Coordinates of C-alpha atoms and ligand atoms in Angstrom, one line a residue:
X3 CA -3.6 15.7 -27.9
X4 CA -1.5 15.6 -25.1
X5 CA -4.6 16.0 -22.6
X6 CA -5.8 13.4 -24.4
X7 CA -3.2 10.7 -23.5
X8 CA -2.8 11.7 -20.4
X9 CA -7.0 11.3 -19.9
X10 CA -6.9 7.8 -21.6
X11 CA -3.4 6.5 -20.5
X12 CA -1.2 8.2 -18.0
X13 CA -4.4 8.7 -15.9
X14 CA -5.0 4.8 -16.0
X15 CA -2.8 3.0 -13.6
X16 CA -2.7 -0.1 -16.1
X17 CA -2.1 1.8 -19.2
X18 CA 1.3 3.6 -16.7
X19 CA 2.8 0.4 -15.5
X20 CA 2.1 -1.2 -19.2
X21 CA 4.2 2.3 -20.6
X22 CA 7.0 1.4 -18.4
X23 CA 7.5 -2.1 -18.6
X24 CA 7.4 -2.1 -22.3
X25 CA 9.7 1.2 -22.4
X26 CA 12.0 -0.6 -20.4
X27 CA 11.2 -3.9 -22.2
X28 CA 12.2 -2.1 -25.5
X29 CA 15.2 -0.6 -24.2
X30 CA 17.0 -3.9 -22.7
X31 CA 15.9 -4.9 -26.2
X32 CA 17.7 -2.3 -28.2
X33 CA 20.9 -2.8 -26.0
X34 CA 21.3 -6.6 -27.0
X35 CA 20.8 -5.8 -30.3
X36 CA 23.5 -3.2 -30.4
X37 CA 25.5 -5.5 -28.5
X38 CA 25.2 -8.0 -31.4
X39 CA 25.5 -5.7 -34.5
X40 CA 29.0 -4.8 -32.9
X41 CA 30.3 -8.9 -32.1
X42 CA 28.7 -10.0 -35.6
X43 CA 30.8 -7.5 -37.0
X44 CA 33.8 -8.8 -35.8
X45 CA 32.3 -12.6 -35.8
X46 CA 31.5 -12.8 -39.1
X47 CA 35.0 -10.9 -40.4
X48 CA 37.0 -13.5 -38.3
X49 CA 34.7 -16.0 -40.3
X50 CA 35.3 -14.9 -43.4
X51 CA 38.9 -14.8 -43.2
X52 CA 39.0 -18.6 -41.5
X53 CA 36.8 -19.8 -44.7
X54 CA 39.6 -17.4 -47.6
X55 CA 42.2 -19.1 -45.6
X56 CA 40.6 -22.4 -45.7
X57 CA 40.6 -21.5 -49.7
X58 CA 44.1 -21.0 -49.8
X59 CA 45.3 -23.9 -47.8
X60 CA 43.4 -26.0 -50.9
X61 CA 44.5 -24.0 -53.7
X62 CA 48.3 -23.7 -52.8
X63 CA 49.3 -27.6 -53.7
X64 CA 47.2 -26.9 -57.1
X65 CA 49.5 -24.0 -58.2
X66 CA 52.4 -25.0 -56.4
X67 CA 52.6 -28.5 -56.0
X68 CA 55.6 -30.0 -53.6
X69 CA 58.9 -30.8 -55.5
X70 CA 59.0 -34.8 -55.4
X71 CA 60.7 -36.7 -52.5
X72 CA 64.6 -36.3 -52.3
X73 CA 64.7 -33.4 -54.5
X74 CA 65.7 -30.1 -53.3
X75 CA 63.8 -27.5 -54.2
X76 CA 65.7 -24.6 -56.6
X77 CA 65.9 -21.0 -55.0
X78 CA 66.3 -19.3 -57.9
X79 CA 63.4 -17.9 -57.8
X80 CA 62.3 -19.6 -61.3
X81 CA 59.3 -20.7 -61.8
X82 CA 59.4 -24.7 -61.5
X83 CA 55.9 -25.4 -63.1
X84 CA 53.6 -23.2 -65.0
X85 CA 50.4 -23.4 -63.0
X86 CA 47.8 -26.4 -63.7
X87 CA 45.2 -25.7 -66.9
X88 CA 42.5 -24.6 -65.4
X89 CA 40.3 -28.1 -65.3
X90 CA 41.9 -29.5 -62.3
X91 CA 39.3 -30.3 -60.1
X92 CA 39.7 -28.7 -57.1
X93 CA 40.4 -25.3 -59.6
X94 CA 37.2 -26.1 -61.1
X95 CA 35.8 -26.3 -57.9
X96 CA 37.1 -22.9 -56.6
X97 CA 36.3 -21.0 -59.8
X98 CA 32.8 -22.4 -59.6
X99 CA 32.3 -21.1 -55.5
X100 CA 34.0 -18.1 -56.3
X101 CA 31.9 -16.9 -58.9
X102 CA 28.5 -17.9 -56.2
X103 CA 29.9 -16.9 -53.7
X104 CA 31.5 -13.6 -53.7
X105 CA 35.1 -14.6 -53.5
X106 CA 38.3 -14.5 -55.8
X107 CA 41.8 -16.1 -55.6
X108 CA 44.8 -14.4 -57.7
X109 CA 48.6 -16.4 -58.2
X110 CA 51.0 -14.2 -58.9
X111 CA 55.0 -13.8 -59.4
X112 CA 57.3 -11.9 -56.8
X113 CA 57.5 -9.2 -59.6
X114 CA 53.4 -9.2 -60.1
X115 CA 53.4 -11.1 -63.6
X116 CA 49.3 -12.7 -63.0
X117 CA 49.7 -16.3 -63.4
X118 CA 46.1 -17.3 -62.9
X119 CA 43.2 -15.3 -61.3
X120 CA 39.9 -16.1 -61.2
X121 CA 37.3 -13.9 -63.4
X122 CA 36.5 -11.4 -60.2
X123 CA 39.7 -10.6 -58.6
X124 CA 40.6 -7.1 -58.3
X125 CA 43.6 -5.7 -59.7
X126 CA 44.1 -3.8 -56.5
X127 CA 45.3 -6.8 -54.6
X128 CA 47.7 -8.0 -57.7
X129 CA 50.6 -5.8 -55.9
X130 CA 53.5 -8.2 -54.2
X131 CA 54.9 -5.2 -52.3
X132 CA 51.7 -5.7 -50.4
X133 CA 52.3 -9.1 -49.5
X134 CA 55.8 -9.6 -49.2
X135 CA 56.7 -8.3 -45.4
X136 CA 53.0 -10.4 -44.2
X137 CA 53.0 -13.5 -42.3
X138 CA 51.5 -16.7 -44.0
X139 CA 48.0 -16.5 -44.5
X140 CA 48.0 -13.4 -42.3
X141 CA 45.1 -10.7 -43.1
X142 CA 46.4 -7.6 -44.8
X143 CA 44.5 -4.1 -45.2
X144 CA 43.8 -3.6 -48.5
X145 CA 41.5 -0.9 -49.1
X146 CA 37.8 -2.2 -50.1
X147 CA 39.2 -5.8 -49.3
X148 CA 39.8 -8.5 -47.0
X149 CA 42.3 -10.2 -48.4
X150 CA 44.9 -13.1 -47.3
X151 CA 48.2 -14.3 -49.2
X152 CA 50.1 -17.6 -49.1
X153 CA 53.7 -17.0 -50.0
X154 CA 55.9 -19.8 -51.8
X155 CA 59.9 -20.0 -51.3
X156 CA 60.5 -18.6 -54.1
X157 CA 58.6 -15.9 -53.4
X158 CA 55.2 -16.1 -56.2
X159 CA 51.9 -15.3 -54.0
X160 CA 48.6 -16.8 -53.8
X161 CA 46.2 -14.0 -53.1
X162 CA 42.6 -15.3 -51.6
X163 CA 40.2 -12.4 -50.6
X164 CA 36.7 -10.8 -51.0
X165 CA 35.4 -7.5 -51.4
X166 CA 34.8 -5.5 -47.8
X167 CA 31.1 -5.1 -49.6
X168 CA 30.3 -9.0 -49.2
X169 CA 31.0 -8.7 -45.4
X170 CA 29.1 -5.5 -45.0
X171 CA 25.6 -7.3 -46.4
X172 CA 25.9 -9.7 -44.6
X173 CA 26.6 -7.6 -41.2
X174 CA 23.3 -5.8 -42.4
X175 CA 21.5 -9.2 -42.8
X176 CA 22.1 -10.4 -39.7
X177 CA 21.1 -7.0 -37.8
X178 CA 17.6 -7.7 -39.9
X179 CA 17.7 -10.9 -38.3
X180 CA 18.2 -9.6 -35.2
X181 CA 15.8 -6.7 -35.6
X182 CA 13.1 -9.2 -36.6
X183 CA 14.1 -11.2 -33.5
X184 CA 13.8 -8.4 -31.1
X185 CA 10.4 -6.9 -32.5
X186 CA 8.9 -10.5 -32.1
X187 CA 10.2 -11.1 -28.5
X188 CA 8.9 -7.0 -27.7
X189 CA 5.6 -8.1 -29.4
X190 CA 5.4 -11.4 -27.5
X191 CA 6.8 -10.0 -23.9
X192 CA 4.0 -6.9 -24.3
X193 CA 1.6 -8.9 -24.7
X194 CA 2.3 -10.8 -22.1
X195 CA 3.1 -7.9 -19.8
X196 CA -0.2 -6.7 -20.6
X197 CA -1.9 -9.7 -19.3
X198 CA -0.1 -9.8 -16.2
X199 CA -0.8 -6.5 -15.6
X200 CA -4.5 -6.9 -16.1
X201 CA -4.5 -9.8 -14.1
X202 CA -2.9 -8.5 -11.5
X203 CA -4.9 -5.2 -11.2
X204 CA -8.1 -7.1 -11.6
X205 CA -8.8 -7.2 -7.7
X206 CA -8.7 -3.5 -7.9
X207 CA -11.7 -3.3 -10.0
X208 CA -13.5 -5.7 -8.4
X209 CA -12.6 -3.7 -4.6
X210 CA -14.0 -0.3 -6.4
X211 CA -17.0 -1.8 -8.3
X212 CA -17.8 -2.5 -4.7
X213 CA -17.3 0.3 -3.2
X214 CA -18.9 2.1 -5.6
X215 CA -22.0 -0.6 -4.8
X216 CA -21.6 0.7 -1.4
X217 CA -21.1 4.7 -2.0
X218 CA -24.7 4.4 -3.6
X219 CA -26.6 3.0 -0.6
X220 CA -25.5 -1.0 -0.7
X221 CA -24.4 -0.3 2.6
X222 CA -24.6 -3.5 4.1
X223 CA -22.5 -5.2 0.9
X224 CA -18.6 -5.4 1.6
X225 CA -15.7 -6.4 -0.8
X226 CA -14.9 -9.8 -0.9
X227 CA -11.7 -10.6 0.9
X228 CA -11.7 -14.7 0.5
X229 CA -9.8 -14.7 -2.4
X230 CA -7.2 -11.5 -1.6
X231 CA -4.4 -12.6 0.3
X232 CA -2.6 -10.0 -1.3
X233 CA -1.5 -6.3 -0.2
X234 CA -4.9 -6.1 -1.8
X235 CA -6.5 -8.2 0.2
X236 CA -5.5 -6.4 3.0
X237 CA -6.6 -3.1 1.9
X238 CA -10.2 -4.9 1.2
X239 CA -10.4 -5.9 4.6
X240 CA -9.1 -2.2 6.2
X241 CA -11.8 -0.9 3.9
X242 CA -14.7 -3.5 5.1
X243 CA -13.5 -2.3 8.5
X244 CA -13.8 1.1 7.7
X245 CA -17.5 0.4 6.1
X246 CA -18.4 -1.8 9.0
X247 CA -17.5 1.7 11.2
X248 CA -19.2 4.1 9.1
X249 CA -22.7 2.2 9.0
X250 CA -22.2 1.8 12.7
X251 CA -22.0 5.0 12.9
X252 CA -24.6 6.2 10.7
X253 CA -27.3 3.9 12.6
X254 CA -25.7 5.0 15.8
X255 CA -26.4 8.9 14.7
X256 CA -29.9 8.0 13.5
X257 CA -31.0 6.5 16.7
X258 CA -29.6 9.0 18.5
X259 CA -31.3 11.5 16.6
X260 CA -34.7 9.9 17.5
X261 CA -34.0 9.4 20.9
X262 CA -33.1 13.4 21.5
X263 CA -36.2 14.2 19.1
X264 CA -38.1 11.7 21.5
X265 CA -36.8 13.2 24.9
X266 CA -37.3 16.4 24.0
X267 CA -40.7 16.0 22.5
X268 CA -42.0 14.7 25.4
X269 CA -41.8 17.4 27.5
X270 CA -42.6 19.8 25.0
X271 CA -46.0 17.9 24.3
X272 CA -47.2 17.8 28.1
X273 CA -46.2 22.3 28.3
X274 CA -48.1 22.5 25.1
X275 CA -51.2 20.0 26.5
X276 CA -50.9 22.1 29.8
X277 CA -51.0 25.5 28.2
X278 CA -54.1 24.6 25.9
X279 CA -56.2 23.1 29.3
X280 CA -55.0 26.0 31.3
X281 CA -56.2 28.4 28.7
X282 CA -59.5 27.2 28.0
X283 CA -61.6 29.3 30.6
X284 CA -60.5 31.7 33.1
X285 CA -58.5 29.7 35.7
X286 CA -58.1 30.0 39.8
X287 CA -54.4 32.1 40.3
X288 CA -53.1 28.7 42.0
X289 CA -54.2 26.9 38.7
X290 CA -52.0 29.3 36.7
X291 CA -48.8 29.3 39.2
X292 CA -49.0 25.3 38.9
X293 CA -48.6 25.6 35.4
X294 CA -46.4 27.9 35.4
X295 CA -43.9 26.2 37.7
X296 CA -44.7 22.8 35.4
X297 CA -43.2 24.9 32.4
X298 CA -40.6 26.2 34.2
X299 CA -39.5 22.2 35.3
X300 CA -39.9 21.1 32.4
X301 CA -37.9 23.8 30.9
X302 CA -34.8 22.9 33.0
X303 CA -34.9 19.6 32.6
X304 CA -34.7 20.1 28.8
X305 CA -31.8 22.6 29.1
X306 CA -29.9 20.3 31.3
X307 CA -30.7 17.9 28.1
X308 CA -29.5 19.8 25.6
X309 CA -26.2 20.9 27.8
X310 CA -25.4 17.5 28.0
X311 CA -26.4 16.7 24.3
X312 CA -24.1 20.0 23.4
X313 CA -21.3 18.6 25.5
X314 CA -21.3 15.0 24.0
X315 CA -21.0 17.0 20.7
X316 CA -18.1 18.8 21.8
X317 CA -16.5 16.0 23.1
X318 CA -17.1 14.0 19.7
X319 CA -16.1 17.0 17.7
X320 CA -12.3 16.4 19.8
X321 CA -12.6 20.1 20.8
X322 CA -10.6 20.3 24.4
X323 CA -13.0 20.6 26.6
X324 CA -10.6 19.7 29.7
X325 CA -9.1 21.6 31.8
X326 CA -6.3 19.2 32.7
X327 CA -3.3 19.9 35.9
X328 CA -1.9 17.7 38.3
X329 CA -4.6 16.0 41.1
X330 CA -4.7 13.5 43.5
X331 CA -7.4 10.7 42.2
X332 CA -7.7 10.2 46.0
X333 CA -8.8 13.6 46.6
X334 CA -11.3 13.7 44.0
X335 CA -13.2 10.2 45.1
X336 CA -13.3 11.4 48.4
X337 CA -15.1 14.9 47.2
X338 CA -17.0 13.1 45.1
X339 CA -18.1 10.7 48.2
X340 CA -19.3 13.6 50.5
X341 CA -21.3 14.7 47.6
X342 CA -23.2 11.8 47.3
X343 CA -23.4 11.1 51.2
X344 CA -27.0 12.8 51.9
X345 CA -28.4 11.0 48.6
X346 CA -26.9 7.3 50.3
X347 CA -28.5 8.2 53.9
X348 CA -31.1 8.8 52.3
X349 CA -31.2 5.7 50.3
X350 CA -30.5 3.9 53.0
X351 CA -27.2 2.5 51.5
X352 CA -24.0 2.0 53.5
X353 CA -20.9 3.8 51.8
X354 CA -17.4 2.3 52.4
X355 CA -14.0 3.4 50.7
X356 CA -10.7 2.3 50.6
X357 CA -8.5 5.0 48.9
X358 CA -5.0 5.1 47.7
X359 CA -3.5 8.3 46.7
X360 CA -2.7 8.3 42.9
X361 CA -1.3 11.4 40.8
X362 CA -2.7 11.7 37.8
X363 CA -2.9 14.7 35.3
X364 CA -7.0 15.3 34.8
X365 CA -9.5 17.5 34.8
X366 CA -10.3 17.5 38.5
X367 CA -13.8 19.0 37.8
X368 CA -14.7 16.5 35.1
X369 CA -13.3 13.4 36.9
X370 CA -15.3 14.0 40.1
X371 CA -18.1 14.7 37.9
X372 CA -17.6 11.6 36.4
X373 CA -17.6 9.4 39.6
X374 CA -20.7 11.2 41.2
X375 CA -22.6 10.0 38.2
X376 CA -21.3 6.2 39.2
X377 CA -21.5 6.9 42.5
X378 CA -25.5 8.0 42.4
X379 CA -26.5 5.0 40.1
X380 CA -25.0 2.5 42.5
X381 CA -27.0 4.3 44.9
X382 CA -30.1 4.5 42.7
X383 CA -29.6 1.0 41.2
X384 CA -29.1 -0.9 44.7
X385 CA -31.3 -3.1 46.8
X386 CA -32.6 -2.2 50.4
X387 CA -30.1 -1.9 52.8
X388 CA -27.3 -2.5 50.2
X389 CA -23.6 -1.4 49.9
X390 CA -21.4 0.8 48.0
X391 CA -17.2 0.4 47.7
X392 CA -15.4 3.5 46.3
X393 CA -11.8 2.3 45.7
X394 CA -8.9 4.6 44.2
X395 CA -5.5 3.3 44.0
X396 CA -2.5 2.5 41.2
X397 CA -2.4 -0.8 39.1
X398 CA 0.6 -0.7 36.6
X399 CA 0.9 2.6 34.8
X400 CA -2.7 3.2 35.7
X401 CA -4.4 5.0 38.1
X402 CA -7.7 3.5 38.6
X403 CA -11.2 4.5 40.5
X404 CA -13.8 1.7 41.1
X405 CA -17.6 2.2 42.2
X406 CA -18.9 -1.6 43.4
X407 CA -22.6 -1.9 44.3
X408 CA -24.5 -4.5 46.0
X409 CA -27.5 -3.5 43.6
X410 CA -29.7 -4.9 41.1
X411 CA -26.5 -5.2 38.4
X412 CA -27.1 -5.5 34.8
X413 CA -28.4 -8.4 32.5
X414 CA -25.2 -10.1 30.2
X415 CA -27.0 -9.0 27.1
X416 CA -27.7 -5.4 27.9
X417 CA -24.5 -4.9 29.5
X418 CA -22.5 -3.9 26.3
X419 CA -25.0 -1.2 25.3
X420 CA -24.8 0.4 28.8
X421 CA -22.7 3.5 27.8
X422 CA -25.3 4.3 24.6
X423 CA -26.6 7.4 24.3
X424 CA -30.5 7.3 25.7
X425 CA -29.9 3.6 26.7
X426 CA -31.4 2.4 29.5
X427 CA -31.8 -1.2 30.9
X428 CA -35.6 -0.7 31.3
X429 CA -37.5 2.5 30.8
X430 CA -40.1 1.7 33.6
X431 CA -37.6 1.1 36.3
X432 CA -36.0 4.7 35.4
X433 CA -39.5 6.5 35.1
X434 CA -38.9 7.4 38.9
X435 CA -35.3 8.3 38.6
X436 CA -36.0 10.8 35.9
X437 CA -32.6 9.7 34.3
X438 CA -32.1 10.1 30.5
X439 CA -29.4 7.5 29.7
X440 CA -27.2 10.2 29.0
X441 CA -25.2 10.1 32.1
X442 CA -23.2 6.9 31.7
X443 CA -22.0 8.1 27.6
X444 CA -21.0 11.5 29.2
X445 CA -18.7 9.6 31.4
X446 CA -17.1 7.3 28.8
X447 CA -16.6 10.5 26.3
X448 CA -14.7 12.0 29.4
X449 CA -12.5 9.4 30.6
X450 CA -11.5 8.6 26.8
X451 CA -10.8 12.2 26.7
X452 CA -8.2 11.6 29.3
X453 CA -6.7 8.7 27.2
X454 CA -8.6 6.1 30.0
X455 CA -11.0 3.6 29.9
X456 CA -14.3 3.1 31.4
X457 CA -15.2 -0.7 32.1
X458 CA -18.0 -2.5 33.6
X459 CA -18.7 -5.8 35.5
X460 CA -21.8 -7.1 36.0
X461 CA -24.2 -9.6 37.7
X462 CA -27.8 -9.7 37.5
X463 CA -29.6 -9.3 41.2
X464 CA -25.8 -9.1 42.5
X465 CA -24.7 -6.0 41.8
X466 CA -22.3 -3.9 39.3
X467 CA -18.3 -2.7 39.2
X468 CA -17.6 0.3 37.0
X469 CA -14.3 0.8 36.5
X470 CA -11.8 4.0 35.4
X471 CA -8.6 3.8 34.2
X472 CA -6.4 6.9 33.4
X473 CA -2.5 7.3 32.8
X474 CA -0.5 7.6 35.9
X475 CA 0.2 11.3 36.2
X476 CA 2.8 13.0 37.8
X477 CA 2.8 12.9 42.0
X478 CA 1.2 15.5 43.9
X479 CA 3.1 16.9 46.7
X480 CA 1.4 19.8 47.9
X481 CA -1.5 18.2 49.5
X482 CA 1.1 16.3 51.2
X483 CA -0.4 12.5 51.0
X484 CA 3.0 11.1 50.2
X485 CA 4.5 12.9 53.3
X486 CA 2.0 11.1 55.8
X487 CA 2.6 7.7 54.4
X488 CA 6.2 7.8 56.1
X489 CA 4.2 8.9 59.1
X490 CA 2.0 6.1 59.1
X491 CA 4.5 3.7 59.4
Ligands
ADP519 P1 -29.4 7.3 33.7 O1 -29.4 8.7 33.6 O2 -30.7 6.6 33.2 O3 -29.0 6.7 35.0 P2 -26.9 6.3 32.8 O4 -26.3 6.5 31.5 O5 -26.2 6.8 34.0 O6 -28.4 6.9 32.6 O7 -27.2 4.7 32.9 C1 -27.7 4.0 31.9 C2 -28.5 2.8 32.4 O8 -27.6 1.8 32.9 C3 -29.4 3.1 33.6 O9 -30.6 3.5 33.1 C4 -29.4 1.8 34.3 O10 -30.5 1.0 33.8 C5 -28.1 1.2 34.0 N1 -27.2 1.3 35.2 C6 -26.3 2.3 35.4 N2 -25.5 2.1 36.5 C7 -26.0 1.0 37.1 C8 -25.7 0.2 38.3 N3 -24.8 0.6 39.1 N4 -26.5 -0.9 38.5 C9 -27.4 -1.3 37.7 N5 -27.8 -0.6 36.5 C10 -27.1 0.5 36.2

């Protein structure tokens, strides 16, 4: 039972908020009502005495009428005038609305002789000891009653009262108003609660029926956000984001799947092709070393794939593969510069550099790695007799190293996909360079790794700018850089 509601109702955000508002609904409800039971007590007591008194003020010149102008009025405590017969009007009257009404007068003497009484009145209230040390018309407690007396100079009493019964119905009748009140305004305010809630939660359907769209392979349909300005809205749009990501992703992984089946099927077809030639007929000994030294190059150029493949998964996986400590970015251009120095002579490419020491905390190893690779395409990627700048230096809280070539540069719409996996700006230009379009991905994994950036600038047929940024490290004193500046001067 109880695993039941909680299935159907607690578990249902809706059904929770819906079981609190009208909890709470019900208990400012039950408060007010409370409230009122204990002021209509009082109210309608203070009512009912106003209306006995009002009684009295109208029967007292019936039974007592004023002695006539001039005349003093005899303190003998006599009796002047035995009270009316009972058809005076305003007698009539009272006996009549006491009888409907619930209510009952009594006249009495000082001594308690009953001079006229109407058919209901207690006898409990016929006492003058009662009466005789109240003020006019004041309430006195009479068990069972509420009762007030009028009091003549000569002492004879007008008792005006009702039973405490009377009072007590109607108490209860107007909690049952109140009660039938209250349950109407619950019904009403639930109602309308409920509404507001399901209004209100609506948008949440509506993001999870898409995402659910999306879960099952709608992967290009996102939640709509137009009408969402809401908190709601702005988890739709973090989610789209997120979605947006995540098929990004996905394709990314696909095609990158293909394009390190591709590269590695490649090399694998042209052993296998080899082998099957080779092994045809018998074969001259220099036949069989070629092949065998085509397997072996083709065998280390697909380990050197996968190591870089299993290093781009580390790197993606977060795992530290740094080795970070304190190092001149100076130090590392410059070895990074005499690496690449045979290669440019080669090439036929003039080197120039204009270095700045800069401390940063990096893996040395890795960083220099990082700007051989930029180094050697602006060597590869350059026109005849063209130039190379290899700037380090500080800009801000960054330490920066930047490789500018006078090369062959990049074409606008292929420059954003430069640091892809396998991406290369054309195949045939690279078929010489034997490059797998691995090297410039390798580098961005690494400098992000560092917290950095890797950036590019390009111009078609003008040449390229790569740019590194990492944080500023700490300075590096031993190799003494800093000490030689205050030389220089
Ligand atoms: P690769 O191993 O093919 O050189 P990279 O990831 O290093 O792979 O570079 C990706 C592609 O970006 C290269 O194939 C080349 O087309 C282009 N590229 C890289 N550096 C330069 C540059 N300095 N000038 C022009 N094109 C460049």
């Amino acid at each position: 039972m109880l695993a039941l509601f909680r299935m159907y109702f607690w578990d249902s955000i809706r059904w929770r908020i819906f079981i609190y508002y009208t909890t709470l609904i019900a208990a400012m409800i039950a408060l007010l009502i409370g409230l009122h039971a204990i002021s209509a007590k009082a109210s309608i007591e203070q009512l009912e005495e106003a209306g006995l008194r009002a009684h009295a003020i109208a029967l007292l010149p019936e039974f007592f009428p004023p002695p006539p102008r001039g005349q003093v009025p005899p303190v003998d405590g006599r009796i002047v005038r035995e009270p009316p017969p009972p058809d005076s009007p305003v007698v009539r009257a009272a006996l009549e609305s006491s009888r409907s009404e619930g209510w009952f007068f009594l006249v009495m003497t000082g001594s308690g002789h009953v001079l006229a009484r109407s058919e209901n009145a207690p006898g409990a209230v016929a006492r003058p000891e009662l009466w005789r040390k109240a003020g006019i018309l004041e309430a006195v407690p009479v068990p069972g009653y509420l009762a007030v007396a009028a009091k003549t100079p000569r002492e004879e009493y007008l008792v005006v009262g009702m039973p405490r019964k009377t009072l007590a119905a109607e108490a209860t009748r107007s909690l049952l108003v109140a009660l039938v009140v209250g349950g109407a305004v619950f019904a009403a305010a639930s109602l309308l609660g409920f509404g507001i809630i399901s209004h209100g939660l609506q948008p949440i359907a509506r993001i999870s029926e898409a995402a659910l769209r999306i879960s099952e392979g709608e992967l290009s349909d996102r939640i709509d956000v137009r009408s969402q300005r809401s908190e709601l809205g702005q988890l739709a749009r973090i989610l789209n984001d997120t979605f947006d990501r995540l098929s990004e992703a996905l394709a990314r992984q696909v095609r990158f799947t293909a394009d390190a089946s591709h590269e590695l099927r490649t090399p694998v077809a042209s052993i296998l092709a080899d082998c099957q030639f080779v092994l045809k007929k018998e074969r001259s000994t220099e036949r069989y070393r070629e092949t065998i030294s085509f397997c072996q190059e083709s065998a280390l150029h697909m380990r050197s794939l996968i190591e870089r493949l299993s290093l781009l998964a580390r790197f993606d996986a977060r795992e530290t593969v740094l080795k970070k400590e304190a190092a001149d970015l100076r130090e590392i251009g410059a070895r990074a510069l005499s690496v690449v120095g045979p290669l440019a002579e080669e090439s036929g490419i003039v080197m120039r550099s204009e270095l700045s020491p800069v401390g940063v905390n990096a893996d040395p190893l890795r960083i220099e790695q990082v700007a051989i690779n930029l180094l050697t395409n602006a060597i590869r990627y350059n026109k005849p007799g063209g130039s190379v700048t290899l700037r380090t230096g500080q800009a801000g809280a960054k330490a920066f190293l930047e490789v500018e070539d006078s090369g062959i540069g990049i074409p606008a719409d292929k420059l954003s996909r430069v640091f892809d996996r396998f991406f290369r700006v054309d195949d045939s230009r690279n078929a010489g360079t034997g490059g797998s379009g691995l090297g410039l991905a390798i580098c961005k994994s690494v400098v992000e790794a560092h917290g950095g950036s890797l950036t590019v600038e390009s111009e078609a047929d003008s040449g390229s700018k790569f740019r590194l940024e990492i944080p500023v490290g700490e300075e590096v004193s031993p190799t003494g850089h800093h000490h030689s500046l205050g030389l220089n001067i």
